[in-house]
């Protein structure tokens, strides 16, 4: 399984790295080795477990693999990893070359552009040879002395895995509540508080914290904590020197998670509760932390809303079944309970989805999506001309950064494209002037004009047109001889946006066509696009991807014998589904931490995140959903047929897709497939959902995956 947030992590890890050029031709005389050219792969023990649901019997020979305390499970994982090392041994030089290319295209010593917030300039930097970032600030001016808030390299010293999730500064700027873990899990974090003057941790620590907000007294914190299923389910209030916290809210509906946050204006503390389709909020004054929380708007099924505070009004982002793309209301701070006091600030538009907004004193900045592309609008609060920042390119992504300063008259945004490095801009609202602040550097050099970027439209079996972004080097022959890699995700409403990726240019410069399919299940073409790729319409996600694959082949960008596919987490479900449905279309598939054991996982309410996923996949305790999910579950639909070459990855500490899913998936594939293609498992024994946590170690993971893809089409250099 997965969440929207996790997609961003996986995609980012894949997109942020790689480089250079080489011949696209197969090495002369190079033999593409098959499974039979290597020692026999591991064979997992068979221990059948029988399950009966709605009169249907399932036999799972590898159900026993879910117990990581079983020594035989660990032995089998180690055997698979050893086999992978054997198969990939011949690619070590290629992996190293790709790794070196990455470093050539990444500015190892780099610094983010500073952001001004409440009297301080905040920024972070990376340093050559160091795995993690250092977070800093300067008071009043960038000429002031530097204060190092967190050197994550010191925090992570000696740890096999380390995730620094971020920090929240207290209202008086003296302390920071921060989150980290040493497992690589995406859901299990420790929260501590650091005194910024001394650099020492103070007060209490919380295991399993998920969010935090400071009250204005600078000593009271509100935080959420996870339960045994890793669902953020309780909100506590606690003073720094208190022996224990006070429970102020508990979310008992297992479909909902709850989080806490403070408003930009420092007026309120909000508790947000949400499922995939429904949400509600409650709040108190940040000046009165012991007050009881007040419900803003009662929970109504299939209504989602978010409240944004302004000094003298509320803005409410609102969505229901009749307004899937959302609209924005404004309401008074006092008396808003009467819906008659609400006014439309941004009317509903069935063709425009509200992606994000940032409330300033005099303006609301909006990130909107139309026809799969973003634009930014700045709308004056008290009337006046709405300003639009639009972009002429056919394929791009723009992300609203807003401004943390309430009184600001500027906003920031980031622009990127498949052949345009990510660039940070600042837009002055009063005069419309745009200033480039920082552009992603490629030290080894990059010329965007050397590449072609296109937007293609495939036709799905039901006649729906599906967009796809494509990039390749100029001069490639459209005769089907070029290798290609097609990537997508297609779940949770997370759009498969395009980004500049130095990583993928290690493939592109070797003659690959790289494509991103914007399939249903994401929100690429609006919220209905998401609705049409979930629950009992989930198969649209898979058939959309297949349609995009067929388009690349039919239009001679590539051929089935040269096409690779990649996806992670819920995108790994996509990989497993299309491997079962149309294995003939793909030469290679890379399934990263794939959610493939849909039925078993969704029937086990003790597993992390399961119940909350019912609104995404359906509840398999209901026969209609059970039958539908069973009809596409990758693990349950493995059969005796030829499969593409496959690399499957997993993480022993994965909190989103537990390690046993990719493990048993590979075991069953080995027992069923009828081909001589390569099938390998790469299980990270130290980390979780995102693989290696250090930036250099993450590069190694990327180089490994790309070397596998290149090796399978006979490119050895």
XYZ file of C-alpha atoms in Angstrom:
717
model
C 0.000 0.000 0.000
C 0.930 3.620 -0.024
C -0.083 7.195 0.558
C 0.077 10.291 -1.588
C 3.088 11.436 0.377
C 5.005 8.277 -0.264
C 4.679 8.612 -4.006
C 6.405 11.918 -3.858
C 9.325 10.333 -1.949
C 9.779 7.464 -4.393
C 9.469 9.612 -7.474
C 11.832 12.170 -6.022
C 14.458 9.517 -5.292
C 14.244 8.327 -8.876
C 14.158 11.783 -10.420
C 16.819 13.645 -8.502
C 19.813 11.723 -9.788
C 21.921 10.711 -12.853
C 23.872 11.631 -16.055
C 26.103 11.566 -19.207
C 26.371 9.928 -22.568
C 27.476 6.767 -24.238
C 26.825 4.654 -27.285
C 23.272 3.421 -27.650
C 24.425 0.359 -29.527
C 24.640 -3.056 -28.016
C 28.270 -4.012 -27.417
C 29.424 -5.982 -30.451
C 29.190 -9.693 -29.785
C 27.668 -9.074 -26.353
C 25.384 -11.894 -25.290
C 22.340 -10.983 -23.242
C 22.446 -13.633 -20.557
C 19.342 -15.544 -19.552
C 18.361 -17.174 -16.284
C 19.756 -20.510 -17.471
C 23.207 -18.924 -17.857
C 23.441 -18.542 -14.078
C 23.276 -20.975 -11.153
C 19.749 -21.987 -10.217
C 17.858 -19.285 -8.307
C 16.616 -19.867 -4.757
C 13.494 -21.945 -4.295
C 11.221 -20.977 -1.417
C 9.671 -23.610 0.810
C 6.002 -24.282 0.169
C 3.685 -24.223 3.184
C 0.117 -23.964 1.880
C -2.395 -21.849 3.767
C -6.017 -22.065 2.642
C -8.439 -19.137 2.764
C -12.136 -19.155 1.892
C -14.066 -15.955 1.287
C -17.532 -15.749 -0.238
C -17.287 -19.373 -1.275
C -14.006 -18.870 -3.147
C -10.919 -20.776 -2.050
C -7.420 -19.312 -2.220
C -4.288 -21.299 -1.473
C -1.255 -19.233 -0.543
C 1.967 -21.246 -0.535
C 4.040 -18.373 0.810
C 1.843 -16.780 3.453
C 4.392 -17.921 6.045
C 6.887 -15.360 4.758
C 5.227 -12.450 6.576
C 7.044 -13.319 9.832
C 10.429 -11.596 9.828
C 11.297 -13.241 13.166
C 11.310 -16.616 11.414
C 14.970 -17.472 10.667
C 13.921 -19.272 7.475
C 12.429 -16.037 6.133
C 15.673 -14.148 6.676
C 17.654 -17.038 5.184
C 15.523 -16.932 2.058
C 15.900 -13.147 1.734
C 19.663 -13.493 2.033
C 19.648 -16.242 -0.596
C 17.695 -14.008 -2.972
C 20.054 -11.092 -2.361
C 23.049 -13.347 -2.962
C 21.525 -14.586 -6.215
C 20.939 -10.986 -7.266
C 24.591 -10.197 -6.577
C 25.587 -13.117 -8.798
C 23.317 -12.095 -11.667
C 24.358 -8.451 -11.472
C 28.088 -9.076 -11.037
C 28.830 -8.384 -14.694
C 27.219 -4.932 -14.398
C 29.442 -3.641 -11.600
C 31.540 -1.505 -13.927
C 28.387 -0.145 -15.537
C 26.887 0.624 -12.119
C 30.041 2.496 -11.171
C 30.007 4.436 -14.441
C 26.413 5.458 -13.939
C 27.180 6.396 -10.322
C 30.056 8.566 -11.520
C 27.802 10.182 -14.102
C 25.385 11.108 -11.351
C 28.048 12.873 -9.376
C 29.080 14.712 -12.507
C 25.571 16.091 -12.888
C 24.919 16.965 -9.266
C 26.328 19.980 -7.509
C 27.573 18.189 -4.417
C 28.324 21.403 -2.534
C 25.044 23.269 -2.800
C 22.819 25.560 -0.783
C 19.108 26.261 -0.968
C 17.948 29.801 -1.565
C 17.157 31.352 1.841
C 13.574 31.884 2.988
C 12.715 34.734 5.337
C 10.398 33.798 8.189
C 9.714 35.769 11.365
C 13.038 37.589 11.519
C 15.323 34.794 10.287
C 16.624 33.568 6.960
C 16.388 29.765 6.795
C 18.325 27.585 4.351
C 19.993 24.195 4.070
C 23.088 22.903 2.326
C 24.745 19.762 1.128
C 28.492 19.201 1.291
C 30.664 17.000 -0.845
C 31.115 13.563 0.674
C 28.315 13.979 3.216
C 25.148 11.901 2.964
C 22.698 14.339 4.559
C 21.773 18.007 4.705
C 22.722 20.656 7.238
C 19.933 23.072 8.251
C 20.874 26.641 9.151
C 19.563 30.150 9.762
C 20.791 33.720 10.093
C 19.052 36.453 12.063
C 17.885 39.509 10.154
C 20.392 39.325 7.325
C 22.359 36.790 5.337
C 25.436 38.704 6.543
C 24.653 37.771 10.153
C 26.486 34.864 11.837
C 25.280 31.413 10.809
C 23.410 29.264 13.301
C 23.483 25.545 12.550
C 20.109 24.212 13.645
C 20.607 20.567 12.635
C 23.579 18.841 11.071
C 21.848 15.654 10.012
C 25.205 14.041 9.235
C 26.029 14.187 12.952
C 22.599 12.877 13.915
C 22.977 9.990 11.462
C 26.584 9.116 12.320
C 26.999 5.365 12.652
C 23.422 4.629 11.578
C 22.650 2.306 8.659
C 19.523 4.319 7.881
C 18.347 7.747 8.961
C 15.423 9.921 7.943
C 15.214 13.524 9.107
C 11.613 14.497 8.538
C 11.870 18.178 9.405
C 11.329 20.669 12.202
C 8.888 23.314 13.488
C 10.232 26.478 15.144
C 8.574 27.840 18.291
C 6.828 31.250 18.040
C 9.687 32.990 19.889
C 12.274 31.334 17.585
C 14.109 29.752 20.530
C 13.311 26.055 20.054
C 12.632 23.511 17.326
C 10.495 20.377 17.538
C 11.970 17.851 15.110
C 11.310 14.351 13.777
C 13.678 11.531 12.835
C 14.040 7.764 12.699
C 16.851 5.260 12.351
C 14.918 2.579 10.461
C 14.028 4.177 7.128
C 10.326 3.796 7.974
C 7.988 6.385 6.496
C 5.566 6.211 9.425
C 7.472 5.700 12.692
C 9.261 8.822 13.907
C 10.690 10.067 17.174
C 9.952 13.694 18.080
C 12.300 15.726 20.259
C 12.692 19.414 21.079
C 15.988 21.253 20.662
C 16.980 24.460 22.415
C 18.575 26.433 19.597
C 20.858 28.545 21.804
C 22.539 25.583 23.504
C 22.046 22.994 20.752
C 20.777 20.560 23.398
C 17.540 18.595 23.430
C 15.115 19.692 26.141
C 11.848 18.481 27.556
C 10.191 15.251 26.550
C 10.531 12.871 23.592
C 7.686 11.067 21.806
C 7.969 7.764 19.971
C 5.560 7.507 17.077
C 4.846 11.224 16.711
C 3.319 12.273 13.399
C 2.771 16.060 13.626
C 3.311 18.950 16.039
C 2.201 22.538 16.692
C 3.410 25.128 19.187
C 1.084 27.210 21.329
C 2.016 30.867 21.643
C 3.361 30.408 25.189
C 6.381 28.618 23.628
C 6.207 25.817 26.184
C 3.020 23.962 25.228
C 3.055 21.554 22.305
C 0.253 19.681 20.626
C 1.266 16.517 18.808
C -0.316 13.515 17.148
C 0.753 9.934 17.786
C 0.344 6.706 15.845
C -1.312 3.500 17.020
C -0.253 -0.123 16.444
C -1.423 0.078 12.826
C 0.733 3.209 12.295
C -2.376 5.375 11.957
C -2.054 8.832 13.486
C -5.042 8.553 15.805
C -4.551 10.700 18.945
C -3.754 14.334 19.695
C -2.010 15.256 22.950
C -1.249 18.534 24.705
C 1.905 18.687 26.802
C 4.145 21.283 28.384
C 7.880 20.813 27.918
C 8.547 19.927 31.552
C 5.407 17.830 32.062
C 5.704 14.178 33.045
C 3.039 13.141 30.555
C 0.692 14.505 27.945
C -3.049 15.126 28.119
C -5.209 13.476 25.464
C -7.290 16.200 23.814
C -8.684 14.266 20.846
C -8.909 10.659 19.685
C -10.024 9.647 16.197
C -11.752 6.291 16.631
C -12.824 5.709 13.028
C -10.053 3.559 11.575
C -10.531 5.074 8.122
C -9.451 8.487 9.430
C -6.090 9.874 10.490
C -5.622 13.028 12.542
C -2.923 15.701 12.574
C -2.266 19.032 14.265
C -0.929 22.310 12.883
C -0.659 26.015 13.668
C -1.811 28.752 11.310
C 0.564 31.181 9.575
C -1.122 34.051 11.443
C -0.335 32.390 14.824
C -4.005 32.811 15.748
C -5.099 29.178 15.926
C -4.166 25.564 16.470
C -6.092 23.234 14.150
C -6.757 19.508 14.393
C -7.468 17.975 10.990
C -9.128 14.568 10.585
C -9.320 12.989 7.194
C -9.959 9.870 5.181
C -9.601 9.522 1.411
C -13.016 11.122 0.842
C -14.071 12.982 3.991
C -12.528 15.454 6.440
C -13.313 17.804 9.286
C -11.423 20.296 11.442
C -11.528 21.697 14.956
C -9.565 24.536 16.480
C -8.601 26.636 19.505
C -6.871 29.955 20.015
C -3.092 29.504 20.046
C -3.065 31.929 22.992
C -5.287 29.656 25.106
C -3.908 26.115 24.819
C -6.067 24.639 27.579
C -9.343 25.608 25.901
C -11.477 22.774 24.491
C -11.302 22.357 20.722
C -14.291 23.554 18.716
C -15.533 21.753 15.599
C -15.381 24.090 12.628
C -17.861 22.224 10.432
C -19.361 18.841 11.369
C -18.162 15.798 9.480
C -20.277 14.916 6.455
C -19.589 11.870 4.317
C -17.858 12.687 1.022
C -17.227 16.303 2.026
C -13.616 17.445 2.356
C -12.662 20.884 3.557
C -9.566 22.717 4.768
C -9.550 25.979 6.707
C -6.975 28.724 6.097
C -6.836 31.579 8.591
C -6.616 35.238 7.661
C -6.402 37.957 10.308
C -10.051 38.893 9.826
C -11.676 35.954 8.025
C -11.441 32.284 7.156
C -10.867 30.841 3.708
C -12.358 27.371 3.208
C -11.239 25.033 0.445
C -14.294 22.845 -0.097
C -14.988 19.696 -2.092
C -17.969 17.378 -2.369
C -19.370 14.977 -4.964
C -20.900 17.827 -6.969
C -17.714 19.911 -6.792
C -14.921 17.368 -7.202
C -12.295 19.876 -8.322
C -13.029 22.095 -5.342
C -13.994 25.714 -4.749
C -13.021 28.328 -2.164
C -15.292 30.186 0.227
C -14.544 33.062 2.553
C -16.327 33.375 5.896
C -16.156 35.675 8.942
C -14.135 34.682 12.011
C -17.255 35.129 14.126
C -20.583 33.756 12.949
C -19.211 31.508 10.218
C -21.361 28.688 11.623
C -24.213 30.228 9.658
C -23.495 29.083 6.103
C -25.403 32.099 4.822
C -22.385 34.208 5.815
C -20.138 32.297 3.401
C -19.253 33.877 0.081
C -17.698 32.265 -2.951
C -14.139 33.493 -3.331
C -13.181 31.166 -6.175
C -16.206 29.623 -7.930
C -16.306 25.998 -8.988
C -14.937 25.099 -12.411
C -15.374 21.539 -13.605
C -12.290 21.936 -15.807
C -9.977 23.403 -13.160
C -8.734 21.552 -10.078
C -7.491 23.475 -7.044
C -4.083 22.055 -6.195
C -2.863 24.402 -3.458
C -3.337 27.863 -1.991
C -1.444 30.289 0.214
C -3.199 33.062 2.128
C -1.422 36.412 2.518
C -2.679 39.637 4.093
C -3.937 41.109 0.813
C -3.889 38.160 -1.609
C -4.610 34.489 -2.026
C -2.116 32.674 -4.249
C -3.571 29.644 -6.062
C -2.021 26.696 -7.831
C -4.551 25.324 -10.319
C -4.540 22.443 -12.785
C -6.255 22.526 -16.173
C -5.924 19.915 -18.903
C -3.094 18.293 -16.973
C -0.970 21.459 -16.690
C -0.490 23.907 -13.814
C -0.900 27.640 -13.605
C -0.646 30.117 -10.744
C -3.194 32.829 -10.035
C -2.991 35.613 -7.469
C -6.373 36.924 -6.439
C -6.737 40.110 -4.348
C -8.767 39.555 -1.203
C -10.667 42.819 -1.309
C -11.335 42.941 -5.037
C -9.237 43.860 -8.018
C -7.577 42.211 -10.966
C -6.607 38.559 -10.717
C -3.110 37.973 -12.042
C -2.145 34.754 -13.804
C 1.297 33.231 -14.253
C 1.036 30.912 -17.259
C 3.617 28.941 -19.204
C 3.820 28.260 -22.958
C 5.565 24.884 -22.982
C 3.580 21.737 -23.894
C 4.795 19.747 -20.873
C 5.947 21.178 -17.541
C 5.310 21.269 -13.801
C 4.989 24.394 -11.681
C 4.662 24.262 -7.887
C 3.454 27.095 -5.689
C 5.874 27.867 -2.852
C 3.888 30.782 -1.475
C 5.458 32.851 1.283
C 5.647 32.107 5.031
C 5.347 35.832 5.810
C 1.718 36.881 6.221
C 2.345 40.503 5.158
C 4.305 39.536 2.039
C 3.629 40.947 -1.414
C 5.731 38.322 -3.190
C 5.271 34.608 -3.754
C 7.678 31.934 -4.933
C 7.170 29.084 -7.349
C 9.285 26.333 -8.865
C 9.234 25.528 -12.561
C 10.595 22.380 -14.187
C 10.213 20.332 -17.348
C 11.639 17.101 -18.732
C 14.484 19.062 -20.300
C 14.468 22.160 -18.079
C 16.279 22.052 -14.708
C 14.187 23.012 -11.689
C 14.225 26.767 -11.223
C 12.985 28.833 -8.280
C 11.301 32.155 -9.110
C 9.937 35.020 -7.053
C 6.921 36.935 -8.339
C 6.205 40.466 -7.133
C 2.436 40.789 -6.993
C 2.267 44.570 -7.088
C 4.186 45.099 -10.335
C 4.126 41.610 -11.891
C 7.909 41.340 -12.000
C 9.415 37.836 -11.968
C 12.930 37.226 -10.634
C 14.924 34.027 -11.026
C 16.363 33.118 -7.631
C 18.077 29.782 -8.213
C 18.411 27.245 -11.014
C 19.369 23.621 -10.560
C 22.975 23.298 -11.684
C 24.339 20.449 -13.789
C 28.120 20.786 -13.330
C 29.026 18.438 -16.180
C 26.909 20.512 -18.542
C 23.436 20.227 -20.036
C 21.900 21.711 -23.167
C 18.083 21.461 -23.257
C 18.077 22.065 -27.000
C 19.761 18.680 -27.521
C 16.482 16.977 -26.592
C 12.925 16.739 -27.856
C 9.971 16.933 -25.462
C 6.511 15.905 -26.652
C 3.059 15.394 -25.247
C 1.303 12.365 -26.705
C -2.252 11.118 -26.242
C -3.048 7.412 -26.128
C -6.568 6.063 -26.498
C -7.725 3.706 -23.753
C -10.058 0.769 -24.509
C -13.078 2.831 -23.379
C -12.162 5.650 -25.755
C -10.686 7.998 -23.135
C -7.582 9.919 -24.239
C -4.644 9.522 -21.848
C -1.743 12.018 -21.849
C 1.902 10.991 -21.814
C 5.041 13.135 -21.628
C 8.042 11.971 -23.673
C 11.672 13.108 -23.917
C 14.472 11.786 -26.104
C 17.688 12.937 -27.691
C 17.484 14.632 -31.069
C 18.355 12.354 -33.953
C 16.801 9.164 -32.607
C 15.291 7.082 -35.390
C 11.572 6.460 -35.131
C 11.891 2.915 -36.466
C 11.196 0.965 -33.260
C 14.868 0.266 -32.585
C 15.274 2.686 -29.658
C 14.956 1.313 -26.125
C 12.426 3.072 -23.899
C 11.405 3.389 -20.264
C 7.788 4.170 -19.317
C 7.084 5.327 -15.754
C 3.855 5.976 -13.861
C 2.039 5.768 -10.538
C -1.729 6.143 -10.900
C -3.202 6.016 -7.390
C -4.352 8.179 -4.481
C -4.986 11.123 -6.771
C -1.243 11.784 -6.991
C -0.428 13.185 -10.389
C 2.530 11.797 -12.340
C 4.003 15.224 -12.956
C 7.083 15.766 -15.084
C 10.380 16.827 -13.543
C 13.882 17.461 -14.782
C 15.890 14.380 -13.914
C 19.636 14.239 -14.333
C 19.101 10.593 -13.405
C 17.172 9.579 -16.476
C 19.680 11.197 -18.782
C 21.977 8.234 -18.169
C 19.351 6.327 -20.127
C 18.345 9.083 -22.528
C 21.923 9.788 -23.593
C 22.337 6.087 -24.297
C 19.497 6.279 -26.788
C 16.471 5.703 -24.559
C 13.099 7.305 -24.979
C 11.816 8.228 -21.526
C 8.074 8.663 -20.948
C 5.723 9.403 -18.058
C 2.139 8.156 -18.427
C -0.474 10.345 -16.715
C -3.008 7.612 -16.159
C -6.319 7.516 -14.309
C -6.032 7.048 -10.580
C -3.925 10.183 -10.423
C -5.443 13.664 -10.624
C -3.547 14.700 -13.740
C -6.718 15.771 -15.570
C -8.722 16.743 -12.497
C -10.428 15.007 -9.635
C -12.720 12.953 -11.879
C -9.551 11.459 -13.384
C -8.804 10.129 -9.906
C -12.349 8.901 -9.324
C -12.199 6.982 -12.606
C -9.113 5.051 -11.476
C -10.050 3.821 -7.995
C -12.374 1.339 -6.304
C -14.441 -0.520 -8.910
C -12.765 1.427 -11.734
C -9.197 0.567 -10.707
C -8.506 -1.454 -13.837
C -8.637 1.765 -15.864
C -5.251 2.550 -14.319
C -3.766 -0.589 -15.826
C -5.425 -0.389 -19.229
C -4.411 3.278 -19.524
C -0.783 2.311 -18.968
C -1.059 -0.500 -21.485
C -2.557 1.951 -24.013
C 0.405 4.290 -23.509
C 2.785 1.358 -23.978
C 1.050 0.353 -27.192
C 1.224 3.921 -28.487
C 4.993 4.037 -27.984
C 5.268 0.771 -29.911
C 2.740 1.553 -32.657
C 4.276 4.986 -33.309
C 7.714 3.333 -33.525
C 9.291 5.138 -30.594
C 10.311 1.678 -29.426
C 9.303 -1.974 -29.710
C 8.085 -4.567 -27.241
C 11.526 -6.173 -27.247
C 13.051 -2.822 -26.170
C 10.420 -1.406 -23.780
C 10.968 -1.245 -20.008
C 8.419 -0.166 -17.398
C 8.944 1.134 -13.874
C 6.731 2.016 -10.923
C 6.942 2.070 -7.145
C 4.614 1.246 -4.263
C 1.093 1.637 -5.714
C 2.988 2.081 -8.974
C 4.445 -1.337 -8.197
C 0.888 -2.664 -8.105
C 0.581 -1.196 -11.592
C 3.732 -3.061 -12.651
C 2.449 -6.352 -11.267
C -0.938 -5.917 -12.929
C 0.393 -5.115 -16.408
C 2.965 -7.921 -16.120
C 0.077 -10.341 -15.672
C -2.194 -8.746 -18.258
C 0.228 -7.978 -21.102
C 3.663 -9.473 -20.470
C 4.255 -9.466 -24.235
C 4.501 -5.661 -24.271
C 7.543 -5.364 -22.024
C 11.110 -6.520 -22.219
C 11.880 -5.471 -18.622
C 9.899 -4.394 -15.583
C 11.255 -2.742 -12.426
C 8.740 -2.983 -9.579
C 9.913 -0.874 -6.651
C 8.519 -1.837 -3.217
C 5.378 -3.085 -4.985
C 1.967 -3.377 -3.332
C 1.077 -6.703 -4.951
C -0.637 -8.883 -2.320
C -3.843 -6.876 -2.412
C -6.344 -9.354 -0.982
C -4.301 -10.694 1.929
C -3.147 -7.230 2.921
C -6.533 -5.561 2.715
C -8.187 -8.350 4.693
C -5.699 -7.963 7.578
C -6.849 -4.998 9.644
C -3.876 -5.389 11.990
C -1.473 -4.318 9.238
C -0.400 -0.694 8.862
C -2.776 1.598 7.002
C -5.155 -1.159 5.871
C -8.557 0.087 7.034
C -7.852 3.627 5.902
C -7.283 2.281 2.404
C -10.831 0.981 1.951
C -11.825 4.239 0.274
C -9.033 3.800 -2.271
C -9.259 0.100 -3.113
C -12.545 -1.034 -1.566
C -13.398 -3.191 1.414
C -12.697 -6.850 0.594
C -15.093 -7.879 3.366
C -17.824 -6.915 0.893
C -18.281 -9.487 -1.875
C -18.421 -7.063 -4.805
C -15.144 -5.444 -3.824
C -13.550 -8.755 -2.912
C -14.268 -10.218 -6.340
C -13.088 -7.108 -8.155
C -9.848 -6.791 -6.163
C -9.183 -10.493 -6.563
C -9.554 -10.124 -10.327
C -6.516 -7.814 -10.566
C -4.414 -8.493 -7.437
C -0.944 -9.139 -8.965
C 0.035 -11.865 -6.520
C -3.239 -13.755 -6.907
C -3.168 -13.574 -10.703
C 0.324 -14.914 -11.357
C -0.056 -17.788 -13.791
C 1.998 -20.160 -15.900
C 3.104 -17.873 -18.722
C 6.147 -16.001 -19.947
C 7.032 -12.853 -17.989
C 9.434 -10.009 -18.833
C 12.808 -9.650 -17.157
C 11.968 -8.336 -13.702
C 13.738 -6.550 -10.870
C 11.664 -6.363 -7.683
C 12.811 -4.270 -4.719
C 11.792 -4.209 -1.074
C 12.820 -2.892 2.329
C 12.935 -4.982 5.486
C 11.735 -1.987 7.554
C 9.092 -0.843 5.091
C 6.053 0.538 6.917
C 3.959 1.178 3.795
C 4.384 -2.041 1.814
C 5.603 -4.660 4.237
C 8.677 -6.594 3.131
C 6.831 -9.863 2.667
C 4.834 -8.574 -0.310
C 7.747 -8.296 -2.776
C 9.334 -11.355 -1.163
C 6.441 -13.763 -1.669
C 5.661 -12.185 -5.038
C 9.101 -13.184 -6.308
C 8.817 -16.643 -4.747
C 5.501 -17.293 -6.518
C 6.726 -15.853 -9.812
C 9.710 -18.204 -9.688
C 7.437 -21.192 -9.224
C 5.029 -20.235 -12.031
C 6.786 -18.409 -14.863
C 7.604 -20.393 -17.990
C 10.315 -18.177 -19.520
C 14.101 -18.008 -19.258
C 14.151 -14.302 -18.406
C 15.921 -12.843 -15.395
C 13.959 -12.387 -12.168
C 15.804 -10.885 -9.202
C 14.908 -9.448 -5.806
C 16.863 -6.609 -4.208
C 15.850 -6.371 -0.528
C 17.314 -3.517 1.534
C 18.057 -5.060 4.926
C 18.536 -1.708 6.702
C 15.844 0.619 5.424
C 12.226 0.974 4.370
C 9.906 2.274 1.678
C 12.276 4.720 0.021
C 15.345 2.486 0.007
C 18.707 3.826 1.138
C 18.348 7.088 3.070
C 21.717 8.738 2.427
C 22.015 10.638 -0.847
C 25.106 8.740 -2.035
C 23.613 5.390 -1.060
C 20.418 6.354 -2.862
C 22.440 7.071 -5.986
C 23.834 3.547 -5.777
C 20.288 2.173 -5.726
C 19.411 4.195 -8.829
C 22.580 3.100 -10.624
C 21.745 -0.519 -9.793
C 18.237 -0.280 -11.254
C 19.369 1.501 -14.387
C 22.232 -0.944 -14.902
C 19.669 -3.766 -14.820
C 17.542 -2.048 -17.486
C 20.573 -1.348 -19.687
C 21.935 -4.855 -19.263
C 18.664 -6.381 -20.403
C 18.867 -4.555 -23.749
C 22.534 -5.399 -24.163
C 24.082 -2.030 -23.296
C 27.190 -2.705 -21.233
C 28.955 0.650 -21.345
